[in-house]
Short mmCIF file of C-alpha atoms and ligand atoms in Angstrom, two decimals:
data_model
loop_
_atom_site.label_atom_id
_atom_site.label_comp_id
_atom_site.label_asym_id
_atom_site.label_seq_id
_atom_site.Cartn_x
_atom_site.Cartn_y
_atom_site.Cartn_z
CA UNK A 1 -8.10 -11.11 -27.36
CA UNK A 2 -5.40 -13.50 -26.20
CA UNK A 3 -6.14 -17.67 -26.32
CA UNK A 4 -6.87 -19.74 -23.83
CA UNK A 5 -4.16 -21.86 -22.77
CA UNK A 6 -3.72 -25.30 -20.70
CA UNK A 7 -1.73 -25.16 -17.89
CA UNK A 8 -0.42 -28.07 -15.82
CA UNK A 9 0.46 -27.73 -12.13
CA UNK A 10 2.53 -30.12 -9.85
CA UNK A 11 0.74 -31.88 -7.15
CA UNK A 12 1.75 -29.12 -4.42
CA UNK A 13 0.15 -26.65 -6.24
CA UNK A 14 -2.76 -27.76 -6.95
CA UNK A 15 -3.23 -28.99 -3.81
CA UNK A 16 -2.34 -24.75 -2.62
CA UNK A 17 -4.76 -23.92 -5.15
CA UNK A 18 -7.64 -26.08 -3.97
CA UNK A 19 -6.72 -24.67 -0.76
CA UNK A 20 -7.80 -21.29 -1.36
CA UNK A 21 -4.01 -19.80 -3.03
CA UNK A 22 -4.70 -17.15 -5.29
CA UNK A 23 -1.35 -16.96 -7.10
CA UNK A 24 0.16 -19.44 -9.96
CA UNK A 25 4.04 -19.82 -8.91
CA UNK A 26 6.52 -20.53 -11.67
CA UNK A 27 7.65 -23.34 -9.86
CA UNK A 28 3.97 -25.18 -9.83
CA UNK A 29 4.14 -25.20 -13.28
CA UNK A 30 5.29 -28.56 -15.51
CA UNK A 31 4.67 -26.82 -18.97
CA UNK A 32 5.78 -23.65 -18.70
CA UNK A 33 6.35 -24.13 -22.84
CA UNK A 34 2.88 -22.63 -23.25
CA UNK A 35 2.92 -19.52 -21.59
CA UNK A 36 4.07 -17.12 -24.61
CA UNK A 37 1.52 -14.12 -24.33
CA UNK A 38 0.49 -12.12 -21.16
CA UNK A 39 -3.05 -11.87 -20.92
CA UNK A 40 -4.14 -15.49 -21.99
CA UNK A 41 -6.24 -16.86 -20.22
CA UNK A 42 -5.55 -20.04 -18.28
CA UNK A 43 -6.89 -23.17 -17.72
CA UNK A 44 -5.48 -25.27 -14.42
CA UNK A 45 -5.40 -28.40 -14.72
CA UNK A 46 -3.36 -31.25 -12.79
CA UNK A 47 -0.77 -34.22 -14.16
CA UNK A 48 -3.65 -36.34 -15.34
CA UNK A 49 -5.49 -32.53 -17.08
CA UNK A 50 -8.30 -32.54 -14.67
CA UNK A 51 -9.76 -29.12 -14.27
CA UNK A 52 -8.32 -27.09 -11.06
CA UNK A 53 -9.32 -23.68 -11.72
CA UNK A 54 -8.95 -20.80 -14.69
CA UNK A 55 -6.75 -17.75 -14.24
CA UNK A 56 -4.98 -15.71 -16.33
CA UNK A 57 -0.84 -15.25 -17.34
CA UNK A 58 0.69 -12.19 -16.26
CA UNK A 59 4.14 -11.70 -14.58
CA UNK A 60 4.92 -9.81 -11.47
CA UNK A 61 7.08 -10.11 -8.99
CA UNK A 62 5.38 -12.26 -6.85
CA UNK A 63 4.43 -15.29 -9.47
CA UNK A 64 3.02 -15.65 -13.49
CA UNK A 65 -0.54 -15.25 -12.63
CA UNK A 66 -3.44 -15.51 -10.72
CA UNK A 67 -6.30 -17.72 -10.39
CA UNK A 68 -9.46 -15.87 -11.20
CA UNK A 69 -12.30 -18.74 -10.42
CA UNK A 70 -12.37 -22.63 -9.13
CA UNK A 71 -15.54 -22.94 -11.25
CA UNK A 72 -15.35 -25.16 -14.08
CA UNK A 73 -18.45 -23.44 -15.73
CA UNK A 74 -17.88 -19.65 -15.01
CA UNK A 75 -16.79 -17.78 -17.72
CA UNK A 76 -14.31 -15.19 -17.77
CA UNK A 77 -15.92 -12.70 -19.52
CA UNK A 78 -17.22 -9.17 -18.90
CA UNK A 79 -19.90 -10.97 -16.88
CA UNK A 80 -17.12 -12.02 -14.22
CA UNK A 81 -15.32 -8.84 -14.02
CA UNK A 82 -18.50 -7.14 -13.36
CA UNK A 83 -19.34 -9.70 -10.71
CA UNK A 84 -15.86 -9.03 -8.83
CA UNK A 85 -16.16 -5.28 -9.20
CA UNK A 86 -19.78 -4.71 -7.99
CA UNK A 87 -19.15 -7.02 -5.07
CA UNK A 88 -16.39 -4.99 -4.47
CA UNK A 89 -17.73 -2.02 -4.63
CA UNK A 90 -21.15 -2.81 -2.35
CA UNK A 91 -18.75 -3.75 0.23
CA UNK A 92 -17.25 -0.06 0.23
CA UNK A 93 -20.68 0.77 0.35
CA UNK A 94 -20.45 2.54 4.30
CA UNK A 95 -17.04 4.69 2.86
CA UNK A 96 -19.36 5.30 -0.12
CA UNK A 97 -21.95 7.34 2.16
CA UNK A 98 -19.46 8.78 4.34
CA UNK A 99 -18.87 12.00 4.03
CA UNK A 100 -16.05 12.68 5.70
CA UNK A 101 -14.00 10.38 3.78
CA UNK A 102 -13.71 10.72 0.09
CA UNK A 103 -10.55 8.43 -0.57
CA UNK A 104 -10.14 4.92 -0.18
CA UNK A 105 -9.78 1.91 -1.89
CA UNK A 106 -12.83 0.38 -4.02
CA UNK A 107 -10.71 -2.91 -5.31
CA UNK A 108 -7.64 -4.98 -4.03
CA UNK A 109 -6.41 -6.97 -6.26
CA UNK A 110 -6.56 -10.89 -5.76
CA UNK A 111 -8.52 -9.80 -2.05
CA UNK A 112 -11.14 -9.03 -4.08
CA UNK A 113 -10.78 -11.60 -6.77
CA UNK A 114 -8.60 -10.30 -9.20
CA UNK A 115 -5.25 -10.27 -8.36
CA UNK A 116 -2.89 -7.82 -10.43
CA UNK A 117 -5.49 -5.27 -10.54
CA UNK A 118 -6.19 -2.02 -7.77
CA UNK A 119 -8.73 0.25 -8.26
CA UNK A 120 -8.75 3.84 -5.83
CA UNK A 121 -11.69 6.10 -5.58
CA UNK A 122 -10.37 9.88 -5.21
CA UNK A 123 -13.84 11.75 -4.36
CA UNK A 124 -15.47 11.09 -7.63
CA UNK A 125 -11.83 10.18 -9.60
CA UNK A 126 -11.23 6.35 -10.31
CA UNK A 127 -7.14 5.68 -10.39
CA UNK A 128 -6.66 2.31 -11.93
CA UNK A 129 -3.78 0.36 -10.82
CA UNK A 130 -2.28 -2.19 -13.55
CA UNK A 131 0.81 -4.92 -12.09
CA UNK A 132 1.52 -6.71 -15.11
CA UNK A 133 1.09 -6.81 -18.75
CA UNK A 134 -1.20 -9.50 -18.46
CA UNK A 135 -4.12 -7.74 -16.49
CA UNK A 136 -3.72 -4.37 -18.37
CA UNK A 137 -4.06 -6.26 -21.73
CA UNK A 138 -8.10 -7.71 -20.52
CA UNK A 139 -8.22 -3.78 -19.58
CA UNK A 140 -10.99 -3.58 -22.44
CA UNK A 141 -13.34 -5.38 -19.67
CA UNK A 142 -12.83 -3.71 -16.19
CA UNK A 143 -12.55 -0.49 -17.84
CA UNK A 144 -16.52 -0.92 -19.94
CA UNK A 145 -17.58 -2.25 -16.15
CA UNK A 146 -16.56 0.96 -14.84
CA UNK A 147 -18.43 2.78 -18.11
CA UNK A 148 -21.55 1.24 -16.75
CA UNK A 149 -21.36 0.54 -13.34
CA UNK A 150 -19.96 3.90 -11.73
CA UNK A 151 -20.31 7.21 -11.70
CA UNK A 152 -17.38 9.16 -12.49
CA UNK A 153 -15.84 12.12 -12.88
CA UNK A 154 -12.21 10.82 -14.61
CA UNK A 155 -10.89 7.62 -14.66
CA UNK A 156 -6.88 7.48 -14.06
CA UNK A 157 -4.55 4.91 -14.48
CA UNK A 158 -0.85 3.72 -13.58
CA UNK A 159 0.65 1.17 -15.18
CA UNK A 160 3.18 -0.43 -12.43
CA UNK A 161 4.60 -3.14 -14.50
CA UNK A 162 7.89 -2.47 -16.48
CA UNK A 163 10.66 -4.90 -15.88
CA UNK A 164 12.49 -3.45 -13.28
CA UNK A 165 9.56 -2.50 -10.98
CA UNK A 166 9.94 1.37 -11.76
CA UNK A 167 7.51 3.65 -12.89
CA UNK A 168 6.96 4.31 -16.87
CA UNK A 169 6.47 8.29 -17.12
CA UNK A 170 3.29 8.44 -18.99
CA UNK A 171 0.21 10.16 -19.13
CA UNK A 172 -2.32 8.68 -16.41
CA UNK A 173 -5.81 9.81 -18.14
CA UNK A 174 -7.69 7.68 -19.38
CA UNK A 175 -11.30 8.85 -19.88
CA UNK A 176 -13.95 11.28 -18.26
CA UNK A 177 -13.17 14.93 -17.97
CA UNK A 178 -9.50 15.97 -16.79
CA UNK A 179 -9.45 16.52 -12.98
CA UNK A 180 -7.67 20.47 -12.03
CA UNK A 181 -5.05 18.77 -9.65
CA UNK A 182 -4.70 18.82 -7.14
CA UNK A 183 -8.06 18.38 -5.90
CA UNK A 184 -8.91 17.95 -1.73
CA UNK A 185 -9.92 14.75 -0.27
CA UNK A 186 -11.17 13.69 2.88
CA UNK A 187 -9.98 11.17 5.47
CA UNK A 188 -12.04 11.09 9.02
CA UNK A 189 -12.11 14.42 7.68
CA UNK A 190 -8.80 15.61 7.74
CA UNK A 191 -8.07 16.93 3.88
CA UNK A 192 -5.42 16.13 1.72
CA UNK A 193 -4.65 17.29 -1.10
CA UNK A 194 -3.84 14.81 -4.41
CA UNK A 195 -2.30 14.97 -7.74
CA UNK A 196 -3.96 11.95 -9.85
CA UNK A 197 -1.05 12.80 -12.92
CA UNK A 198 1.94 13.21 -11.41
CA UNK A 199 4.38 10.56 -11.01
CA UNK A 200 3.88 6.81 -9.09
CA UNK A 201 2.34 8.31 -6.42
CA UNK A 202 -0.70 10.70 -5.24
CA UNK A 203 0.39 12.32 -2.45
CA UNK A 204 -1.02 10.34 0.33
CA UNK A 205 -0.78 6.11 1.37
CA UNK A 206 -4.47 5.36 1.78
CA UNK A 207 -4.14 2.32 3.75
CA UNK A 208 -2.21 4.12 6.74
CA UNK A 209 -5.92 5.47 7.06
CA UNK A 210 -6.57 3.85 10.62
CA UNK A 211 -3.22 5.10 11.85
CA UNK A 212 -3.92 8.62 10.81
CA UNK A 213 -6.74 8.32 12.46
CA UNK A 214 -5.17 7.00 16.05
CA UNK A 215 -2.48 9.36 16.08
CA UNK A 216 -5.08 12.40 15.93
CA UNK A 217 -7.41 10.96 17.94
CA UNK A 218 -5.75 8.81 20.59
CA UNK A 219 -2.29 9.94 20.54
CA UNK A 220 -0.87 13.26 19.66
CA UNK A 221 -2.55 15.50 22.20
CA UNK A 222 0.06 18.07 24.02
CA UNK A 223 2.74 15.93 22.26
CA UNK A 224 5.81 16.69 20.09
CA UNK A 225 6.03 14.68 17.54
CA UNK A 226 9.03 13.39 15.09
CA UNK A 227 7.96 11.81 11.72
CA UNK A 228 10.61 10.02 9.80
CA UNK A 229 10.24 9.13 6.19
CA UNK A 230 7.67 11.40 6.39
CA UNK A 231 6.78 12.09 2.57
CA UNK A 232 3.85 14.45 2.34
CA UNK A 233 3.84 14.71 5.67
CA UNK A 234 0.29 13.02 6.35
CA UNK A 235 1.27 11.66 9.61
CA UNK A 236 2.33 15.20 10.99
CA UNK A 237 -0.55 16.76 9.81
CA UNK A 238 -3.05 14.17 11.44
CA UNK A 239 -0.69 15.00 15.02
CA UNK A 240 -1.32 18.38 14.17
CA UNK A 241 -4.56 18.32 13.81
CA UNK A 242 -4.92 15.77 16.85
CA UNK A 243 -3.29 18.61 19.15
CA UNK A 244 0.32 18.15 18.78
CA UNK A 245 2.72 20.57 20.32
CA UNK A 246 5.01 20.99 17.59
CA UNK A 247 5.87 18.55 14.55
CA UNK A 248 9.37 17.83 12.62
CA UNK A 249 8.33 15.91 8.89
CA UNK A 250 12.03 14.36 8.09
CA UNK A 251 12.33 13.14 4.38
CA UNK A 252 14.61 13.10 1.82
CA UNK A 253 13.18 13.83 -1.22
CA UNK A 254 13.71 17.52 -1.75
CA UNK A 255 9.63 17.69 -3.12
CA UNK A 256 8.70 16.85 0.90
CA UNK A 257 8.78 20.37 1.70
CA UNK A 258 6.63 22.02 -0.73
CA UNK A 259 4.22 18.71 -0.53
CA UNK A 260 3.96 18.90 3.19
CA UNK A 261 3.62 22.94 3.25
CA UNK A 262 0.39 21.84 0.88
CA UNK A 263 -1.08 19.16 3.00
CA UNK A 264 -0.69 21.59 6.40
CA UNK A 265 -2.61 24.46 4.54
CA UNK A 266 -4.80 22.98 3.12
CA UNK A 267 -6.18 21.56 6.84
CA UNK A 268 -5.64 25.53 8.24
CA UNK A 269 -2.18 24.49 9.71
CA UNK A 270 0.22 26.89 9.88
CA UNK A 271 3.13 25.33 8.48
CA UNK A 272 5.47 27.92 9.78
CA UNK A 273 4.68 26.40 13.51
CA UNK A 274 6.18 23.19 12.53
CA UNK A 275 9.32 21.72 11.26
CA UNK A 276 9.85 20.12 7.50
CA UNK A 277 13.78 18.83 7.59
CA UNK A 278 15.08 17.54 3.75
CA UNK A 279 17.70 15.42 4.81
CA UNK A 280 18.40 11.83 5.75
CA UNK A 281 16.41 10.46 8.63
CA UNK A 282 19.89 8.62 9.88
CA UNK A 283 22.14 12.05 9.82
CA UNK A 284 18.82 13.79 11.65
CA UNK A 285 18.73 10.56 14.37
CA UNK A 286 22.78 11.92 14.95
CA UNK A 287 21.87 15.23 14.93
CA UNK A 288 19.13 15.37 17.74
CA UNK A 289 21.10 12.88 19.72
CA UNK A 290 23.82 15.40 19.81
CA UNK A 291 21.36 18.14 20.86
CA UNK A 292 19.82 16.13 23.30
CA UNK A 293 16.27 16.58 21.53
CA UNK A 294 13.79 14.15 23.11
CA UNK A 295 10.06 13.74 21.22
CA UNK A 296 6.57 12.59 22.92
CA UNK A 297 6.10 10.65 19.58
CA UNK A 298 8.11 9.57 16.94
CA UNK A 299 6.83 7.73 13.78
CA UNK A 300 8.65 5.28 11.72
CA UNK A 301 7.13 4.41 8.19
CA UNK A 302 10.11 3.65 6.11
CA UNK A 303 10.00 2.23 2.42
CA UNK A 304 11.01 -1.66 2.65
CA UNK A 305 14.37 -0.83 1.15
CA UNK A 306 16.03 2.56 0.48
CA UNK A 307 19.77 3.54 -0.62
CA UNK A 308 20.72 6.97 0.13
CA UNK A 309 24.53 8.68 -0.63
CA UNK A 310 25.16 7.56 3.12
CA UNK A 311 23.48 4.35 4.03
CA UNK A 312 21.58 1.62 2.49
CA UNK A 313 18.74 0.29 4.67
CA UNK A 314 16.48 -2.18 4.35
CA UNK A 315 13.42 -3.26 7.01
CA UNK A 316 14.44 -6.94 6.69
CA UNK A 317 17.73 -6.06 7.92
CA UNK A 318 18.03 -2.74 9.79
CA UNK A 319 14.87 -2.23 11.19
CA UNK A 320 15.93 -2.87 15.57
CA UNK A 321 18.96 -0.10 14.50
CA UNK A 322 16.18 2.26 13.42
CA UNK A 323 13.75 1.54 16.85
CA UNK A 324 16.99 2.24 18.72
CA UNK A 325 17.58 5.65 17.23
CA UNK A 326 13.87 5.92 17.85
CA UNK A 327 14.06 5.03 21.49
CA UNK A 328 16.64 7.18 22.12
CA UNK A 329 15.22 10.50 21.23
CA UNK A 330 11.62 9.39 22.68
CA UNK A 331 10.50 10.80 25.53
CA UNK A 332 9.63 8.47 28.79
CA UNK A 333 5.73 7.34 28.46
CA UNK A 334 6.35 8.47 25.18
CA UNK A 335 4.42 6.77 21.86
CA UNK A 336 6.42 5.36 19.45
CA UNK A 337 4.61 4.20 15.94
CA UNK A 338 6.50 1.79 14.29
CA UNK A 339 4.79 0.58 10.78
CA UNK A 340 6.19 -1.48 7.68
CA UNK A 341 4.81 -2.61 3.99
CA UNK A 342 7.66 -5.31 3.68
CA UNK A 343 5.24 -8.34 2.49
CA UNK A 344 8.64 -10.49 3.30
CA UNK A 345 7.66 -11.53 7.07
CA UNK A 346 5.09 -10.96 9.02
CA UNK A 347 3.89 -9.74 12.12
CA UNK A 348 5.69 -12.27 14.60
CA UNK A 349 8.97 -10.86 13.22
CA UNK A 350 7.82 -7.50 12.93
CA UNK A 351 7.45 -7.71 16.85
CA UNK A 352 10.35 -9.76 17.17
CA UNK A 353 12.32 -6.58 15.93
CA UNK A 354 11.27 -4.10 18.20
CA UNK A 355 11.66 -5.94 21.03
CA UNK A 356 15.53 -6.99 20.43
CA UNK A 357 15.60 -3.20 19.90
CA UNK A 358 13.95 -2.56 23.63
CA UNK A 359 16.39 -5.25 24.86
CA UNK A 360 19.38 -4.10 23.36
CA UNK A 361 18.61 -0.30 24.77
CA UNK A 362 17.64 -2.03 28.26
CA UNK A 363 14.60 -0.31 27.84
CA UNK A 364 11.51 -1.07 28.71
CA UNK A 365 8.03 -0.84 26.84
CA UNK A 366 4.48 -1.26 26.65
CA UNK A 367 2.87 -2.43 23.04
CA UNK A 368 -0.53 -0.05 23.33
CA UNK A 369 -1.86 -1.49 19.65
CA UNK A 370 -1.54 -3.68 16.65
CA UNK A 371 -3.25 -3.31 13.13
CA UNK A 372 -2.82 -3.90 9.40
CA UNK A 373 -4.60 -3.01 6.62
CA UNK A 374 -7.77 -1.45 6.45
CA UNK A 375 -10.92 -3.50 5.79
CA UNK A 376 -11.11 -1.61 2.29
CA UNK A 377 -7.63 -3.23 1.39
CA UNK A 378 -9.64 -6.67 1.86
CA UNK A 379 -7.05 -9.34 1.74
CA UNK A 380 -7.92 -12.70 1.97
CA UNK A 381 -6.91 -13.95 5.80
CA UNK A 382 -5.60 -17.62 4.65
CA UNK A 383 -3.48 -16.17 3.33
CA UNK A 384 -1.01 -13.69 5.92
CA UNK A 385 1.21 -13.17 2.94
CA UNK A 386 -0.32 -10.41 0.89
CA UNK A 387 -1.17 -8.76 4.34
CA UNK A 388 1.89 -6.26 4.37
CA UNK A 389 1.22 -4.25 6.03
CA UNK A 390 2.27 -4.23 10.12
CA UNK A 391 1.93 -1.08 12.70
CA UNK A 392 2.80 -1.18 15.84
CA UNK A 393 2.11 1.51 18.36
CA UNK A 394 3.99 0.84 21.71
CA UNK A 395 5.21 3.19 24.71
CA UNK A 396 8.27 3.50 25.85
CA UNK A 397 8.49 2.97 30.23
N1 LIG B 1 5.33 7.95 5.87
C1 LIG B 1 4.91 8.44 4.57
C2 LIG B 1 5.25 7.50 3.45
C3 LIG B 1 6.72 7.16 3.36
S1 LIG B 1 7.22 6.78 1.73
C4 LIG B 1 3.43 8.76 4.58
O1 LIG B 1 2.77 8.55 5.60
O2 LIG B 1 2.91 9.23 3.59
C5 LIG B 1 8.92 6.64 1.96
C6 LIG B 1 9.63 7.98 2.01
O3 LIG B 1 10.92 7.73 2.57
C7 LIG B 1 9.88 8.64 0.68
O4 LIG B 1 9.24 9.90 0.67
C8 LIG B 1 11.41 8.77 0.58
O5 LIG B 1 11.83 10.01 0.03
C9 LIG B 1 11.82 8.68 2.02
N2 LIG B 1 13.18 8.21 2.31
C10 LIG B 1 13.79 7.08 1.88
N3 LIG B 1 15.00 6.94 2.46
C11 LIG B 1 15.16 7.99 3.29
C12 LIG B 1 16.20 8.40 4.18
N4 LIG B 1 17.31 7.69 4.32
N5 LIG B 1 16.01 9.53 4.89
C13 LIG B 1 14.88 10.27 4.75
N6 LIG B 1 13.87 9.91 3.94
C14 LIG B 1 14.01 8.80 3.21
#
């Protein structure tokens, strides 16, 4: 077990941290000599070493470390990690009984009082999400507070902190009794299947939950529907199942196809009724320009940056050039969902985006909704920044 170590802060930061800020910036620190091993745990104190808060030292992108408790007499201990989780996990207790979704998230990270640290609950499978060296070194303690706090049927883990932010191929089990992947879970009860031990990712972005859910429900109905970036295809199969007319997944990644053909069969879709393109959303935006194809909804969920043989694009940068190819091949009074996870501004800009992209078509529009993330990806509403996520859902006059 790593030492405790004393940290001291400028007066900025520990005037953020007294604030409410979660996360211990390289910057606020005055002796950064002492932080040698991830995993120690910190104590904050200011110029004069008055107690601010503890924490421990771990480095991700976003800062060294995060502040686990303002409380000069808690202990961080198995005691406080059980604390965090169980509160965590009573508040999931409605998506706990419901039974028509099994997947969601049971722990977000410093929105739940442990930054670095995500915990996903795959009906009955626990996938353990580790962002620095730091947090998966106290993994001793969250993992004997799952031993004894939750039922489960295998506990999963990815660690998502190498130095240059890719994934280490590894084996993700941890404990419990292998899962037969992939297994079905349930959303609002739409199914999709998962794969726990494959790669980075599962097969499905649980906190576009609520948008899934809109699309079937409020917005895909007699429509035809264009998904960009499209993945696994969750969006198209939640049009689908909402009453779509016809669906066209567009994706890169050659895996897309057989992922998507999954997640339509395994919610009785016939796949062969719909469209799954492999190509680059920008050379498909050409294509159906020049073919005059016009869609009743088109989705855009692109990754914050992405560099294909073509074009390089980035939501910071590109993202009114990507509206406008949306615009042009939506439909009037069509729906256009426009969503992004880039952390790096917020909503206002978001907005700000899509509207020069109106402007510059001379097009007129109608925003319908706004939403983020899902009250299971709790995030802590000071604080905007570690909100990333921004969807838009807007009709074109
Ligand atoms: N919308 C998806 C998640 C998107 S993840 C969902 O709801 O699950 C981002 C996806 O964008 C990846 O699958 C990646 O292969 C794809 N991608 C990145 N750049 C692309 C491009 N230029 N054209 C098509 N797909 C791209």
């Amino acid at each position: 077990m790593a030492k405790t170590i004393e940290v001291q802060l400028n007066d900025q930061a520990v005037t953020e941290i007294k604030k409410g800020y979660p996360l211990i910036l390289k910057d606020g620190v005055l002796n950064s000599q002492v932080l040698e091993q991830e995993g120690s745990l910190i104590k904050l104190v200011d110029r004069n070493w008055r107690f601010v808060a503890k924490g421990y030292y771990g480095v991700q992108n976003k800062g060294i470390g995060w502040v686990l408790t303002r409380k000069i007499d808690e202990e961080i201990d198995f005691e406080f990690f059980k604390s965090r989780i169980v509160t965590a996990l009573n508040r999931r207790e409605a998506l706990f009984n419901d039974p028509n979704t099994t997947a969601f998230r049971v722990f977000n990270g410093e929105g739940d009082g442990i930054g670095g640290l995500t915990i996903d609950y795959y009906d009955g499978y626990y996938m353990v999400s580790w962002y620095s060296e730091g947090i998966y070194s106290l993994k001793h303690h969250i993992y004997n507070v799952l031993e004894k706090m939750v039922d489960y049927k295998a506990i999963y883990e990815k660690k998502r902190f190498d130095t240059k932010g890719q994934y280490i191929e590894q084996d993700d089990f941890v404990r419990g009794e292998q899962g037969d992947f992939p297994i079905i879970v349930k959303e609002n009860g739409i199914q999709f299947a998962v794969d726990l031990n494959d790669g980075a990712m599962t097969g499905i972005f649980l906190d576009q939950r609520d948008v899934r859910k809109a699309i079937r429900d409020k917005y895909a109905e007699g429509r035809t529907v264009l998904n960009t970036f499209s993945y696994t295809g969750a969006f198209s199969v939640a049009a689908a199942l909402g009453g779509a007319t016809k669906t066209v997944s567009v994706d890169l990644a050659s895996r897309s196809e057989s992922k998507t053909i999954e997640q339509f069969s395994v919610n009785a879709l016939d796949y062969e009724q719909h469209e799954i393109r492999v190509m680059d959303v920008f050379d498909y935006f050409r294509y159906a320009k020049r073919h005059e194809l016009k869609f009743g909804l088109v989705v855009l969920d692109p990754p914050s940056f992405a560099r294909s043989k073509k074009y390089t694009f980035s939501t910071a940068r590109n993202y009114p050039e990507l509206v406008k190819d949306a615009i042009a091949v939506t439909e009037k009074k069509g729906i256009i969902v426009a969503s992004t996870n880039n952390a790096s501004f917020g909503m206002k800009k978001f907005k700000s985006f899509i509207d020069k992209a109106f402007k510059e078509s001379n097009t007129k529009y109608k925003v319908l909704e706004e939403s983020s993330l899902p009250r299971d990806f709790r995030t802590n509403r000071d604080f905007p920044e570690f909100n990333y996520l921004k969807v838009v859902i807007l009709q074109k006059l």
